[in-house]
Amino acid sequence: MPLIAFVSPKGGVGKTTLTAHVAALLAQRGHRVLAIDLDPQNALRLQFGLPMRNEGGFLCDIAHRPSWRQAVVDTAAGVRILPYGAADPLTALENAQALYAQPELLAGPLREMLADPGLVVIVDSPPGPTPALSAVVPLIDLMVVVLLADAASAAQLPSIISNRWLGRGRLATRAGERAVVVLNQVDLDAPLASAVFDGAAESLGPRLIGAVCRDDAVAEALGDKRLLLDAEDGPAAEDLRAVADAIAGRLHLPPPGSGTAGRRRGGFSALAEWGLR
Ligand SMILES: Nc1ncnc2c1ncn2[C@@H]1O[C@H](COP(=O)(O)OP(=O)(O)OP(=O)(O)O)[C@@H](O)[C@H]1O
Ligand SMILES: [Mg+2]
């Protein structure tokens, strides 16, 4: 049904962290979730605790029209994933060229996935605009742009707001209409982060749908090959949950299933703390 993509002009900002946590939290709410890795780094495998040893994959073989159904892998978090798969740099480049020439190689299978009314499809992307992302953009329902609360990200805000970073023309305009922003690794005690947060909140308005605090627990959980799925896992876990809730609200996903009974809501959220949601 809906297609959510985590994107950013910048690398290392938390796209994969957010993809994995939002996917797992939506699965926890009772949704069927399929997460697709567009990044040859295969970081989504790591996030879901799968061995990095690559058997199979989807994007790695995209030029040969692989069966996406056969490439699906189950994870302990209840999310099904389509790993990128093993690809040396030359193959990754050839895949990008193939997608540049024939976006349908990816758009076609994606339309099949989206035809399943009960399936939430979530895409993790490498930094910047790529041919794979361009193939996906026309089908996106919600494009979540991930940024940090630092000077480099603040400098990107004007191009995010105008959507110039995805190019010009109707496609970029359409993508812009579906774009929202999450600030990650926010330290509200740091004056610069606080100033960037203020500026982003003012310029983005309701398009700023969430903020996740900087919390060592996030990187430590990745080291332990686990996800922070309980609000009790700490402040970032609560913020990640608030982001998942905001996304579900934006997309009018059906109410949570029984998996959410008794869980805490709200708590620490930078946006709530700042009176923005
Ligand atoms: N809120 C946070 N607090 C502390 N560490 C974080 C937070 N979010 C992400 N990290 C850590 O930052 C690192 C980069 O995160 P991640 O891999 O999700 O970024 P990315 O945007 O997907 O990177 P890439 O551009 O390489 O795909 C990881 O080690 C992750 O655990
Ligand atoms: Mg990543």
Coordinates of C-alpha atoms in Angstrom, one line a residue, residues 7-116:
V7 CA 16.5 9.8 1.9
S8 CA 19.0 12.6 2.5
P9 CA 21.4 14.7 0.5
K10 CA 23.9 13.8 3.2
G11 CA 25.5 10.5 4.3
G12 CA 25.8 9.1 7.8
V13 CA 22.8 11.0 9.1
G14 CA 20.7 8.1 10.2
K15 CA 18.7 7.0 7.2
T16 CA 19.3 3.3 7.8
T17 CA 18.7 3.6 11.6
L18 CA 15.4 5.3 11.0
T19 CA 14.4 2.9 8.2
A20 CA 15.0 -0.1 10.4
H21 CA 13.4 1.3 13.5
V22 CA 10.3 2.7 11.8
A23 CA 9.9 -0.6 9.8
A24 CA 10.2 -2.6 13.0
L25 CA 7.9 -0.3 15.0
L26 CA 5.2 -0.5 12.3
A27 CA 5.5 -4.3 12.3
Q28 CA 5.1 -4.2 16.0
R29 CA 1.9 -2.3 15.5
G30 CA 0.6 -5.2 13.4
H31 CA 1.5 -4.0 9.9
R32 CA 3.1 -6.2 7.3
V33 CA 6.3 -4.4 6.3
L34 CA 8.7 -4.9 3.5
A35 CA 12.0 -2.9 3.7
I36 CA 14.0 -2.5 0.5
D37 CA 17.8 -1.6 0.6
L38 CA 18.9 0.5 -2.3
D39 CA 22.3 0.9 -0.9
P40 CA 25.2 -1.4 -1.9
Q41 CA 26.6 -1.0 1.6
N42 CA 23.9 -3.5 2.7
A43 CA 23.6 -1.7 6.0
L44 CA 20.0 -2.8 6.4
R45 CA 21.2 -6.4 6.9
L46 CA 23.3 -5.2 9.8
Q47 CA 20.5 -3.2 11.4
F48 CA 18.2 -6.3 11.3
G49 CA 20.9 -8.5 12.8
L50 CA 21.4 -10.6 9.6
P51 CA 24.8 -11.8 8.7
M52 CA 26.7 -9.5 6.3
R53 CA 27.6 -12.5 4.3
N54 CA 25.5 -12.0 1.3
E55 CA 23.4 -14.7 -0.1
G56 CA 20.9 -13.4 -2.6
G57 CA 19.8 -9.9 -2.9
F58 CA 17.6 -7.8 -5.2
L59 CA 19.2 -4.6 -6.4
C60 CA 22.6 -6.3 -6.9
D61 CA 21.0 -8.2 -9.8
I62 CA 18.5 -5.6 -11.0
A63 CA 19.7 -5.5 -14.6
H64 CA 18.6 -9.2 -15.0
R65 CA 15.1 -8.6 -13.7
P66 CA 15.3 -10.8 -10.6
S67 CA 12.2 -12.1 -8.8
W68 CA 11.7 -9.8 -5.8
R69 CA 9.6 -12.4 -4.1
Q70 CA 12.5 -14.9 -4.1
A71 CA 14.9 -12.3 -2.8
V72 CA 12.8 -11.5 0.3
V73 CA 14.4 -12.4 3.7
D74 CA 12.6 -12.7 7.0
T75 CA 14.0 -11.0 10.1
A76 CA 13.5 -11.5 13.8
A77 CA 11.8 -8.1 14.1
G78 CA 8.9 -9.3 11.9
V79 CA 10.0 -7.1 9.0
R80 CA 10.7 -8.7 5.6
I81 CA 13.6 -7.2 3.8
L82 CA 14.9 -7.1 0.3
P83 CA 18.7 -6.8 0.8
Y84 CA 20.8 -5.1 -1.9
G85 CA 23.0 -8.1 -2.1
A86 CA 26.7 -8.6 -2.9
A87 CA 28.0 -6.3 -5.6
D88 CA 31.5 -5.1 -6.3
P89 CA 31.9 -1.4 -7.1
L90 CA 31.8 -2.0 -10.9
T91 CA 28.6 -4.1 -10.6
A92 CA 27.0 -1.4 -8.4
L93 CA 27.9 1.2 -11.1
E94 CA 26.5 -1.0 -13.8
N95 CA 23.3 -1.4 -11.8
A96 CA 23.1 2.4 -11.4
Q97 CA 23.6 2.8 -15.2
A98 CA 20.9 0.1 -15.9
L99 CA 18.4 1.9 -13.6
Y100 CA 19.3 5.3 -15.2
A101 CA 18.4 3.9 -18.6
Q102 CA 15.5 1.8 -17.5
P103 CA 13.8 3.0 -14.2
E104 CA 11.1 0.4 -14.9
L105 CA 13.5 -2.3 -13.8
L106 CA 12.8 -1.2 -10.3
A107 CA 9.5 0.7 -10.7
G108 CA 7.8 -2.3 -12.2
P109 CA 8.5 -4.7 -9.2
L110 CA 7.8 -1.9 -6.8
R111 CA 4.3 -1.4 -8.3
E112 CA 3.7 -5.1 -7.8
M113 CA 4.6 -4.7 -4.1
L114 CA 2.4 -1.6 -3.7
A115 CA -0.5 -3.5 -5.3
D116 CA -0.7 -5.5 -2.0

